[in-house]
PDB file of C-alpha atoms in Angstrom:
ATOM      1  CA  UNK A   1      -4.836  13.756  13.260  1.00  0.00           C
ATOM      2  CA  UNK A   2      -3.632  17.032  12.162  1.00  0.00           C
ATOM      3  CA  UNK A   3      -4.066  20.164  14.072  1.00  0.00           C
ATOM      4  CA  UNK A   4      -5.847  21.440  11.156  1.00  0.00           C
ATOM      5  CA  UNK A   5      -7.626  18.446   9.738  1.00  0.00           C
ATOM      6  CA  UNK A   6     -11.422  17.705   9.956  1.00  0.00           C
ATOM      7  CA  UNK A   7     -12.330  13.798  10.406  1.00  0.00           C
ATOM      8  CA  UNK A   8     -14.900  12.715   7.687  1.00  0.00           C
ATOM      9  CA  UNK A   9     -18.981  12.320   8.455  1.00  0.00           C
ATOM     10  CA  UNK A  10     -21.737  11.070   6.822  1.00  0.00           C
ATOM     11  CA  UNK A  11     -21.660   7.360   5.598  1.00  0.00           C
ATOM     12  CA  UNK A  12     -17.975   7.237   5.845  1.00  0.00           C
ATOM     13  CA  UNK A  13     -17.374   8.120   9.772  1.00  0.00           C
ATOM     14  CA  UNK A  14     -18.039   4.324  11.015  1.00  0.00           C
ATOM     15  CA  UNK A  15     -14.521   3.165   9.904  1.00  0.00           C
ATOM     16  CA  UNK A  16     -12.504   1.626  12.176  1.00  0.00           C
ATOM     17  CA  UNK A  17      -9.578   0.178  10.606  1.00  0.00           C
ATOM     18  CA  UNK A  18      -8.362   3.209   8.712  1.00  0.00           C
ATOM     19  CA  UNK A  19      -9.284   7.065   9.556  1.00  0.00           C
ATOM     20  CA  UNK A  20      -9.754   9.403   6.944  1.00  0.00           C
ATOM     21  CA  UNK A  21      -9.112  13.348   7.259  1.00  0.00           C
ATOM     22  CA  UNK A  22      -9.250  16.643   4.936  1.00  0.00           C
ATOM     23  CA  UNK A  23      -7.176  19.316   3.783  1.00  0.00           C
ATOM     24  CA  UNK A  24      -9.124  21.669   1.363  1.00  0.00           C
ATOM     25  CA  UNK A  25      -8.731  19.096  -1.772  1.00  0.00           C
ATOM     26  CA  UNK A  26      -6.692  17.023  -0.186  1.00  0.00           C
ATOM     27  CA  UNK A  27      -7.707  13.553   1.773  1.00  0.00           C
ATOM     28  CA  UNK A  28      -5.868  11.609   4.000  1.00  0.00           C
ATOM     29  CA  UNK A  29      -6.269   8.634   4.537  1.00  0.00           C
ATOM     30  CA  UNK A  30      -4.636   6.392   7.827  1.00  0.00           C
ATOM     31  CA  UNK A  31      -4.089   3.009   8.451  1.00  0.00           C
ATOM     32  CA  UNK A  32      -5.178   2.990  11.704  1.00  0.00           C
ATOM     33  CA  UNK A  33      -4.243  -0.726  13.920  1.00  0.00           C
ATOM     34  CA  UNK A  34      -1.546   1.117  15.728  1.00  0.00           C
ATOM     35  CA  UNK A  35      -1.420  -2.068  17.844  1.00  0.00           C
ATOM     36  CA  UNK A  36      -0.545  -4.004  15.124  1.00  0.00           C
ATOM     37  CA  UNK A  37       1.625  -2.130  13.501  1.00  0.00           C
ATOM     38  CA  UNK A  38      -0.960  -1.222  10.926  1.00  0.00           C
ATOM     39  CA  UNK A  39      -1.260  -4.608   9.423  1.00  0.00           C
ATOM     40  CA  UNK A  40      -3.372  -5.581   6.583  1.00  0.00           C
ATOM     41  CA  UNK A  41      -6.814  -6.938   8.086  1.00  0.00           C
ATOM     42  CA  UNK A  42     -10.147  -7.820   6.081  1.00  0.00           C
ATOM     43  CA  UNK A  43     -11.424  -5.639   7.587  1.00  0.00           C
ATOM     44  CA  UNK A  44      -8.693  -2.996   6.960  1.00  0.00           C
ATOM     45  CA  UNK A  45      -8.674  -3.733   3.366  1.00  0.00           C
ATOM     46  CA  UNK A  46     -12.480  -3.720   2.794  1.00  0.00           C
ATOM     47  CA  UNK A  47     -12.822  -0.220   4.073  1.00  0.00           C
ATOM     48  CA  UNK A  48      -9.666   1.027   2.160  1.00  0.00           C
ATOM     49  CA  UNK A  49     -11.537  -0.008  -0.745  1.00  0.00           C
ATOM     50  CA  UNK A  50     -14.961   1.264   0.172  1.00  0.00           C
ATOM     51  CA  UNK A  51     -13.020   4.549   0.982  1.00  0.00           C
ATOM     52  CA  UNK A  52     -10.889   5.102  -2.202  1.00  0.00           C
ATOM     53  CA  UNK A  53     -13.958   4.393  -4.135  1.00  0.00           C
ATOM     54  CA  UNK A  54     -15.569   7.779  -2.242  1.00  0.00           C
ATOM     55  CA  UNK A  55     -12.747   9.680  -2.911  1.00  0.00           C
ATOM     56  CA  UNK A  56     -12.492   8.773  -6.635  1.00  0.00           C
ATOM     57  CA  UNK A  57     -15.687   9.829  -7.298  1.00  0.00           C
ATOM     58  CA  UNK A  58     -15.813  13.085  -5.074  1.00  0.00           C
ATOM     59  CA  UNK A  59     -14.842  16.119  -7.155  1.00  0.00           C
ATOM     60  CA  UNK A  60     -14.109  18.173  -3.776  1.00  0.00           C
ATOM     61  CA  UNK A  61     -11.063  15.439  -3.445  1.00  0.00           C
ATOM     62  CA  UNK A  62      -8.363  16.203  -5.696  1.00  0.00           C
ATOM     63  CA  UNK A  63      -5.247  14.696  -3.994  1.00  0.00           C
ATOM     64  CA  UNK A  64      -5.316  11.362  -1.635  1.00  0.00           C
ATOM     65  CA  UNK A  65      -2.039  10.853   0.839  1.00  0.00           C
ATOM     66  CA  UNK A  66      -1.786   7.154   2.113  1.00  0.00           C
ATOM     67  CA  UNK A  67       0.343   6.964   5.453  1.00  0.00           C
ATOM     68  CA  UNK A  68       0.317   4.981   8.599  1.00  0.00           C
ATOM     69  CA  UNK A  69      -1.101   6.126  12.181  1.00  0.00           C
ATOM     70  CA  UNK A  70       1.047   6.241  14.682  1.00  0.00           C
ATOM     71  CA  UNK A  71       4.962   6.749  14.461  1.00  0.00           C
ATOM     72  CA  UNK A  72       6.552   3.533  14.215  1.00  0.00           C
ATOM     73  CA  UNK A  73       4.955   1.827  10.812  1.00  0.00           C
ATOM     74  CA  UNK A  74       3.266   3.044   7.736  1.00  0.00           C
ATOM     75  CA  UNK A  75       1.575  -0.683   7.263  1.00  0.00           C
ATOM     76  CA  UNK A  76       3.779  -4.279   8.409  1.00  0.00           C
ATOM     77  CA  UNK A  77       1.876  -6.018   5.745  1.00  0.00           C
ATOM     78  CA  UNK A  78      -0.688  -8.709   5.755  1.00  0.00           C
ATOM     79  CA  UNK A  79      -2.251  -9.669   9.290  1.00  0.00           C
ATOM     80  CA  UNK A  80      -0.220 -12.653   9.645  1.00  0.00           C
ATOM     81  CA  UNK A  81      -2.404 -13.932  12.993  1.00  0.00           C
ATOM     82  CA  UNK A  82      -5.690 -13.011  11.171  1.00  0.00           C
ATOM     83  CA  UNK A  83      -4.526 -14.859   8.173  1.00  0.00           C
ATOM     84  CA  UNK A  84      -3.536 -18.027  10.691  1.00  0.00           C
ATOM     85  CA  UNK A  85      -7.321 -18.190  11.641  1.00  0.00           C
ATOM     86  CA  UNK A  86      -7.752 -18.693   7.944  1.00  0.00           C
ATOM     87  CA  UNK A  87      -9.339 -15.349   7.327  1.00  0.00           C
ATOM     88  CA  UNK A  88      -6.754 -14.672   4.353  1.00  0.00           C
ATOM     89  CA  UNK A  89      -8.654 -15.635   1.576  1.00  0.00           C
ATOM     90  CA  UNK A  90     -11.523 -13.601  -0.066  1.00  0.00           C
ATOM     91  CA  UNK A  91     -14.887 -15.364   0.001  1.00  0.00           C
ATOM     92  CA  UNK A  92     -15.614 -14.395  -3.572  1.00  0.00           C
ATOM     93  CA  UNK A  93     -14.545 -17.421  -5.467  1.00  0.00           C
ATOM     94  CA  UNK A  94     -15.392 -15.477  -8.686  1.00  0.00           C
ATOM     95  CA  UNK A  95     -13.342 -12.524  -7.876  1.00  0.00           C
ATOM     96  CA  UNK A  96     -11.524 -12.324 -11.699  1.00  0.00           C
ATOM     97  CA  UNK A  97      -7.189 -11.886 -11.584  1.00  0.00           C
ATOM     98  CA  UNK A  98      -7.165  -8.449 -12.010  1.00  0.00           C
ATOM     99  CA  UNK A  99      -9.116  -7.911  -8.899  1.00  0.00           C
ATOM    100  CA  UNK A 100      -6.172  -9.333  -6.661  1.00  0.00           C
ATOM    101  CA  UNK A 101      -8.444 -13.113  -6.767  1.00  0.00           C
ATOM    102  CA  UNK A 102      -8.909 -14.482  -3.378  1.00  0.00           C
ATOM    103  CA  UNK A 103      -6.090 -12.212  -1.751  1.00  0.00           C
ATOM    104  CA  UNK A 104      -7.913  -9.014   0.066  1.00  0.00           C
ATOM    105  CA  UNK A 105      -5.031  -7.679   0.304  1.00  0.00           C
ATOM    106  CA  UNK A 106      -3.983  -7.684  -3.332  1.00  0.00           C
ATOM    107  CA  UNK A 107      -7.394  -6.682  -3.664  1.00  0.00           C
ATOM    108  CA  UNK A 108      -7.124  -3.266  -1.761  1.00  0.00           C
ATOM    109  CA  UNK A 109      -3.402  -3.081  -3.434  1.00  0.00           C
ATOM    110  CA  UNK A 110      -5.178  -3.075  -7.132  1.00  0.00           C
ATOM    111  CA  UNK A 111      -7.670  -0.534  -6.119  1.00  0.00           C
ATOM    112  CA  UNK A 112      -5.171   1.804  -4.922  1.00  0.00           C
ATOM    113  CA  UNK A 113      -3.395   1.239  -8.546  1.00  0.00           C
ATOM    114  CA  UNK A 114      -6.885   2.050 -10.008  1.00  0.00           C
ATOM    115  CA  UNK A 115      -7.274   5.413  -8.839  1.00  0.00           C
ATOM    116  CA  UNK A 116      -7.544   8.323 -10.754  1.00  0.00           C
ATOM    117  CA  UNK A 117      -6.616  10.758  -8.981  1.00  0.00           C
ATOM    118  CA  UNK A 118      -2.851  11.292  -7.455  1.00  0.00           C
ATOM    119  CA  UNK A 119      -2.385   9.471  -4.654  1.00  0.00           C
ATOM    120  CA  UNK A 120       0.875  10.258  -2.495  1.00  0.00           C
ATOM    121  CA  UNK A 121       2.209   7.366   0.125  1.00  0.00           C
ATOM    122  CA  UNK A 122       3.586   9.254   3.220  1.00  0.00           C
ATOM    123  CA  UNK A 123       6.126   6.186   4.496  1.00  0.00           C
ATOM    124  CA  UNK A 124       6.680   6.520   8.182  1.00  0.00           C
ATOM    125  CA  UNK A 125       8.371   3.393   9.439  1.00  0.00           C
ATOM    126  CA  UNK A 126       8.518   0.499   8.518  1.00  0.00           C
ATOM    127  CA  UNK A 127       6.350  -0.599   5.050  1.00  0.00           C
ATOM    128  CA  UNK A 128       7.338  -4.519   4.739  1.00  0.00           C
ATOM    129  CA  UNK A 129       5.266  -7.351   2.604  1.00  0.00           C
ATOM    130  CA  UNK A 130       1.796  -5.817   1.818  1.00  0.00           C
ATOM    131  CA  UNK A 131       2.860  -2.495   3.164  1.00  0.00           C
ATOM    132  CA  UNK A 132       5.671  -2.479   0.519  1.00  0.00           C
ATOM    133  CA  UNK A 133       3.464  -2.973  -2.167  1.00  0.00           C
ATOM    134  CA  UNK A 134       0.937  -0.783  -1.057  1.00  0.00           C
ATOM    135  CA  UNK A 135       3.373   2.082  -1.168  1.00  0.00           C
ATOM    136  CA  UNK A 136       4.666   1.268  -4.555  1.00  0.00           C
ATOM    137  CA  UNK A 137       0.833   1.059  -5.723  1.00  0.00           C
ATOM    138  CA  UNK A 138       1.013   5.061  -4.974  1.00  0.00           C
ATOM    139  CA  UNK A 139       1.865   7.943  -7.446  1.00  0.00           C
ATOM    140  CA  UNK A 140       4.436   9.606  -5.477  1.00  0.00           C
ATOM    141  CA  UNK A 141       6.292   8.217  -2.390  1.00  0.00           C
ATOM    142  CA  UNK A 142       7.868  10.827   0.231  1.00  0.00           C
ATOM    143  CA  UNK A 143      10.032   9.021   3.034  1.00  0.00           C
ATOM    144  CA  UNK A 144      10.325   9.623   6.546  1.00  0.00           C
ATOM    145  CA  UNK A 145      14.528   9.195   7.257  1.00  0.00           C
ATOM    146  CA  UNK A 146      12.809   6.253   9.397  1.00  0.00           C
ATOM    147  CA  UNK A 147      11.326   4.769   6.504  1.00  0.00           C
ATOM    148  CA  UNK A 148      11.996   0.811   5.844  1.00  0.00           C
ATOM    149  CA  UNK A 149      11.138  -1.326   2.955  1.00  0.00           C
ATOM    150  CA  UNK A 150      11.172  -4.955   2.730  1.00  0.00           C
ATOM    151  CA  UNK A 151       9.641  -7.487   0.164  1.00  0.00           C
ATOM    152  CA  UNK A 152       8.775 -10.336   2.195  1.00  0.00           C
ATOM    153  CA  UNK A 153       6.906 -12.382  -0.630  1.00  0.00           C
ATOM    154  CA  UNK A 154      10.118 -14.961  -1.436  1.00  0.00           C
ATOM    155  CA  UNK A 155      10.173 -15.835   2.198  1.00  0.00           C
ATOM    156  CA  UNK A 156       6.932 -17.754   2.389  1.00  0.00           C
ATOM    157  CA  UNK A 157       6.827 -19.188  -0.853  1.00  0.00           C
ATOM    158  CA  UNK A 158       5.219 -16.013  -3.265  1.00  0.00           C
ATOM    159  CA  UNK A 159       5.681 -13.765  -6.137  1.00  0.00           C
ATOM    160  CA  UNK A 160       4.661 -10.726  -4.575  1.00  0.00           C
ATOM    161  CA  UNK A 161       6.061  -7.386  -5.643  1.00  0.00           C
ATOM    162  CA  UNK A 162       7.331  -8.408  -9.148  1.00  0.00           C
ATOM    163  CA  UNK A 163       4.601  -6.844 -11.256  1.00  0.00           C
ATOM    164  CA  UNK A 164       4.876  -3.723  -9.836  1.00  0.00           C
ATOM    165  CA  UNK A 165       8.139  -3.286  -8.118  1.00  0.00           C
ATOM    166  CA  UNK A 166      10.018  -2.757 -11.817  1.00  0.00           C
ATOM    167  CA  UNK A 167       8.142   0.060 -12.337  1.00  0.00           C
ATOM    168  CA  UNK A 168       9.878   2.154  -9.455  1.00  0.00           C
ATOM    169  CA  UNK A 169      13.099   0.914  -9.443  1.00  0.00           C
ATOM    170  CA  UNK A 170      13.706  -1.158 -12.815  1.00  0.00           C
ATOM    171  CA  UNK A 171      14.268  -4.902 -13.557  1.00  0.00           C
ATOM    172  CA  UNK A 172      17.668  -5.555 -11.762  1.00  0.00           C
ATOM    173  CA  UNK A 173      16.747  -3.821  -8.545  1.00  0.00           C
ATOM    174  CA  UNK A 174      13.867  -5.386  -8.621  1.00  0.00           C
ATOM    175  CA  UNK A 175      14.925  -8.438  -8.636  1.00  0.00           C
ATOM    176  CA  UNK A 176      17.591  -8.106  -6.556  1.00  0.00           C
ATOM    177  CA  UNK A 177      14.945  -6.536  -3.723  1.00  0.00           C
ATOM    178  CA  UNK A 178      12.463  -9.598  -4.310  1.00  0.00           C
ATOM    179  CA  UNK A 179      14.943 -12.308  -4.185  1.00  0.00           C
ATOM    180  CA  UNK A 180      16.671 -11.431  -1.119  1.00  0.00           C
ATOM    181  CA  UNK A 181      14.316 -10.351   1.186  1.00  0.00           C
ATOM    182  CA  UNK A 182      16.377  -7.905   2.369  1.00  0.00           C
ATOM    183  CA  UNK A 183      15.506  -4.204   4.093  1.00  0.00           C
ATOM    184  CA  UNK A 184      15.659  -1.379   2.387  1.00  0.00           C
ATOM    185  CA  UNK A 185      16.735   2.259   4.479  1.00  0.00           C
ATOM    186  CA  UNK A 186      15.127   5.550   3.347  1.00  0.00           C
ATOM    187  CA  UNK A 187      18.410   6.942   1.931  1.00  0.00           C
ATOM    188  CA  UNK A 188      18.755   3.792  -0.288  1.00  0.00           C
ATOM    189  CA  UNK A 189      15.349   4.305  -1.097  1.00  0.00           C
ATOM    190  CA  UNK A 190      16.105   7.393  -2.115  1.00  0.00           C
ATOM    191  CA  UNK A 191      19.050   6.428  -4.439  1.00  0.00           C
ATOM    192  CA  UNK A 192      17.171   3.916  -6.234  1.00  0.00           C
ATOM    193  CA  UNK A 193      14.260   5.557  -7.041  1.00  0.00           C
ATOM    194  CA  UNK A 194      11.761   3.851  -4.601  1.00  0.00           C
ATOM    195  CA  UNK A 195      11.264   7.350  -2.876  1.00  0.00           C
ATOM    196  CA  UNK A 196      10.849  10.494  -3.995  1.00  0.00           C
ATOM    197  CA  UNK A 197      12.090  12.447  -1.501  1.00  0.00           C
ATOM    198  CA  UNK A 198      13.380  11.506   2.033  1.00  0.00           C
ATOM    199  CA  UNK A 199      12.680  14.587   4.787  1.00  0.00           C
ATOM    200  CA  UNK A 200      13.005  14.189   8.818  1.00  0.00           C
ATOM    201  CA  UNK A 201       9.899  12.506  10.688  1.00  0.00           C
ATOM    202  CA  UNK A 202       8.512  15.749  12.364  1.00  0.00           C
ATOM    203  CA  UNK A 203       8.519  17.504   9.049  1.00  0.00           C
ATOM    204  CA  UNK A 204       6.410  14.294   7.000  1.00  0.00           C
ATOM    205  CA  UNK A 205       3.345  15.280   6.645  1.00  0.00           C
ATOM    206  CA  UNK A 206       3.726  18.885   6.214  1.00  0.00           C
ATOM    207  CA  UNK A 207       6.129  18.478   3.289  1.00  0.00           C
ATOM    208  CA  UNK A 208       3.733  15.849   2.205  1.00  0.00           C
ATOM    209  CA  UNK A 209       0.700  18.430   2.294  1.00  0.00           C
ATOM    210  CA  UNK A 210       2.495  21.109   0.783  1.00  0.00           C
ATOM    211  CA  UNK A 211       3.406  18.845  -2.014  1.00  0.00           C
ATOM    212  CA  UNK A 212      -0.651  17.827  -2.388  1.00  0.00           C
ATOM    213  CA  UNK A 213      -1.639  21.573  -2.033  1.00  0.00           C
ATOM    214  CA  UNK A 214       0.647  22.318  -5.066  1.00  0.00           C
ATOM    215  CA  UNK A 215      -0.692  19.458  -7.178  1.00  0.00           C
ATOM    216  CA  UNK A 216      -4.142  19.924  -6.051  1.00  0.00           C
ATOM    217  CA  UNK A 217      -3.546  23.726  -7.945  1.00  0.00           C
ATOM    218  CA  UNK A 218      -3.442  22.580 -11.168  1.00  0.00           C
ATOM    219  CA  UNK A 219      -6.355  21.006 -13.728  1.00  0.00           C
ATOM    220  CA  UNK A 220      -7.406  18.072 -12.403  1.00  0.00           C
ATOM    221  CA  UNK A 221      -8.423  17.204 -15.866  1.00  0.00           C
ATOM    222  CA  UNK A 222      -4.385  17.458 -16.972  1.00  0.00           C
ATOM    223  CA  UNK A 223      -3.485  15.292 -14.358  1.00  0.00           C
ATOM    224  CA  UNK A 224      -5.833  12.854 -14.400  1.00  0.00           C
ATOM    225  CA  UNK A 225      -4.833  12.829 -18.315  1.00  0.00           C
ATOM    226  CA  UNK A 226      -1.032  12.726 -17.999  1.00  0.00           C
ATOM    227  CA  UNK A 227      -1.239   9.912 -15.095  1.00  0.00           C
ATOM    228  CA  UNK A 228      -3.185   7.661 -17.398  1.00  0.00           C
ATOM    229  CA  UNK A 229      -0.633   8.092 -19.783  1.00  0.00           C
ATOM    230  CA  UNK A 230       2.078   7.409 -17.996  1.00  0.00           C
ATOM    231  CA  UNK A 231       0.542   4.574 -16.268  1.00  0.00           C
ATOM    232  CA  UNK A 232       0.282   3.231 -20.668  1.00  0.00           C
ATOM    233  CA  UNK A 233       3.517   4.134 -20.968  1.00  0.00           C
ATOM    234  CA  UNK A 234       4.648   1.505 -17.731  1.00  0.00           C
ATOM    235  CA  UNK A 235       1.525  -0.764 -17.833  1.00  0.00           C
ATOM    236  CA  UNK A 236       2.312  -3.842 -15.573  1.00  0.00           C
ATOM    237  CA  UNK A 237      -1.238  -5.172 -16.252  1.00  0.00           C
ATOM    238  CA  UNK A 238       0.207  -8.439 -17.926  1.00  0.00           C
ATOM    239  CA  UNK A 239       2.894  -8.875 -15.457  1.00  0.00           C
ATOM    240  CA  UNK A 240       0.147  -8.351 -13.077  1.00  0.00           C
ATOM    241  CA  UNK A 241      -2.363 -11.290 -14.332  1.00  0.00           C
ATOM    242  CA  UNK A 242       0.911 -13.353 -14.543  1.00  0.00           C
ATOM    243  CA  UNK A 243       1.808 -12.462 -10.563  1.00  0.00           C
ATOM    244  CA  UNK A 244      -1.798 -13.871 -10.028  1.00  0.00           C
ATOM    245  CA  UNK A 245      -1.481 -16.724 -11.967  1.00  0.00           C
ATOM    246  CA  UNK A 246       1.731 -17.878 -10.002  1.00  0.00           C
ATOM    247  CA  UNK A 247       0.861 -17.206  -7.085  1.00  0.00           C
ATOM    248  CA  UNK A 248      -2.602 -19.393  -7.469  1.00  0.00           C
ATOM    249  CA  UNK A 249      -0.167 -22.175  -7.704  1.00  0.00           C
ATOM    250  CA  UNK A 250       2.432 -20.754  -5.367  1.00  0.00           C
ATOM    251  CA  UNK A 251      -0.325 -21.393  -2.628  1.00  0.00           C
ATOM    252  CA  UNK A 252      -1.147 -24.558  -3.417  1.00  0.00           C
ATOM    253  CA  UNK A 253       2.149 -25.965  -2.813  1.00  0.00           C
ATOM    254  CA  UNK A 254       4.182 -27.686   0.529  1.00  0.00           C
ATOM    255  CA  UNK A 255       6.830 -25.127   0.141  1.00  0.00           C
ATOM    256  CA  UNK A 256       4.498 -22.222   0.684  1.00  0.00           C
ATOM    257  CA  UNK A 257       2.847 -23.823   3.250  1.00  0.00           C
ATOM    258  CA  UNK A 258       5.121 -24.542   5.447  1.00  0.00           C
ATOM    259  CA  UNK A 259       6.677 -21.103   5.252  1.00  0.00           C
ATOM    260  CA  UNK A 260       3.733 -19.431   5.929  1.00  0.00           C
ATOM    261  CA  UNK A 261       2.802 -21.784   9.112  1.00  0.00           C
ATOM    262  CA  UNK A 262       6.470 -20.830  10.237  1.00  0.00           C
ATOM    263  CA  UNK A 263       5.893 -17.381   9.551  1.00  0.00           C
ATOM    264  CA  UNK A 264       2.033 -17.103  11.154  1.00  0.00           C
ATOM    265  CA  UNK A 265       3.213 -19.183  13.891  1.00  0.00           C
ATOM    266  CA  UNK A 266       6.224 -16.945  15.122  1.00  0.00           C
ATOM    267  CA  UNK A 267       3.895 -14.190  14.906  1.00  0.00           C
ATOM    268  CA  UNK A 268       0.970 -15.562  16.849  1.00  0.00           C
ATOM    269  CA  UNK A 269       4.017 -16.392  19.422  1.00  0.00           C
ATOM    270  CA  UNK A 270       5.069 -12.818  19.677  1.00  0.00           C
ATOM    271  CA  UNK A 271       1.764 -11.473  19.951  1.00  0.00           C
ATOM    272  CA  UNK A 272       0.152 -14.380  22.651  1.00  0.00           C
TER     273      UNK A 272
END
């Protein structure tokens, strides 16, 4: 926490996967399984959406930061051991596509998307898979020079990333990101677009406030305003229902299978 923060009460203080401070207008909000890197649990992602929902409609809350606790990730992505216990899928058969479907994850990812007010990731680490795309579902990314990005989707057999992922960087990067797999440093970041601004690790979060306290100076109204427009002028809402719709397939086949009982396996093996 920082020195100056104060940890949220009331019906919000029994969170466990994620902690959530303020700053004047601004929340932060943590991903907090420092033993795991930060990765994406059920329970992680319900209370992410429980607690951007509270913030959305709190008019005290003008600016939301997403980061990771500790120093070493901002979120590794999905909980690849949870999801080996078969704890991946959402119980909600009903859930419609735009809601992320079965996925949790994509679930928390669209809510984040969603929000109406600015929301600024604060990347320090490593932000692979789920992570990724939970960064690029924020307004504004600022960088840590430690900051990594990695698309993981390709390597077990999804389309993760694609419908959003053009949006920060454009088609060919996109593409080029997605297909390969490959990591991304906070200087390239930087070059193409998928940060905003890169700054050393000790000085993160206080660049990243001071950026929030500016915003959080101006009409709400305005902003709120000129993000939905923007957000028009680069829907990905069809390119989202499409990402859905291949991926609902994507899982059902041998390919993806395998590659994910490869993947859940070696970490399960790391972790026993």
């Amino acid at each position: 926490m920082l020195a100056d923060g104060r940890s949220q009460g009331g019906e919000l203080a029994d969170f466990k996967a994620i902690l959530l401070e303020h700053h004047g207008a601004t929340a932060v909000v943590r991903l907090n399984r420092v033993e795991k890197h930060n990765a994406i649990s059920r329970q992680m992602a319900d209370e992410l959406v429980r607690c951007l929902d509270a913030l959305d409609a709190d008019p005290d809350v003008r600016v939301i930061v997403l980061t990771g606790a500790g120093d070493k990730a901002f979120c590794a992505g999905a909980d690849m051991a949870e999801a080996a216990l078969g704890r991946y899928e959402d119980a909600d058969a009903d859930a419609p596509p735009i809601e992320g479907g079965h996925d949790w994850a994509a679930q928390a990812a669209v809510r984040l998307v969603r929000v109406d007010k600015p929301v600024i990731a604060a990347v320090n680490g490593y932000a692979y898979g789920g992570g990724a795309i939970f960064a690029v579902c924020c307004d504004i990314r600022i960088c840590a020079q430690s900051a990594r990005f990695r698309f993981v989707g390709a390597t077990y057999g999804l389309a993760v990333g694609a419908s959003m992922l053009p949006r920060a960087v454009g088609g060919p990067m996109a593409k080029e990101l997605i297909f390969t797999a490959r990591v991304v440093d906070a200087e390239e970041a930087l070059r193409i677009g998928l940060a905003n601004h890169v700054v050393a690790d000790a000085e993160l979060e206080s660049v990243v406030l001071e950026m929030a306290e500016q915003i959080a100076g101006n009409s709400p109204a305005a902003i709120a305003a000129s993000k939905e427009v923007i957000d028009i002028a680069t829907s990905t809402k069809d390119a989202g229902r499409r990402e859905f719709e291949h991926n609902v397939a994507l899982r059902q086949s041998e390919d993806h299978a395998a590659r994910f009982r490869a993947a859940a396996k070696r970490v399960v093996d790391r972790d026993a």
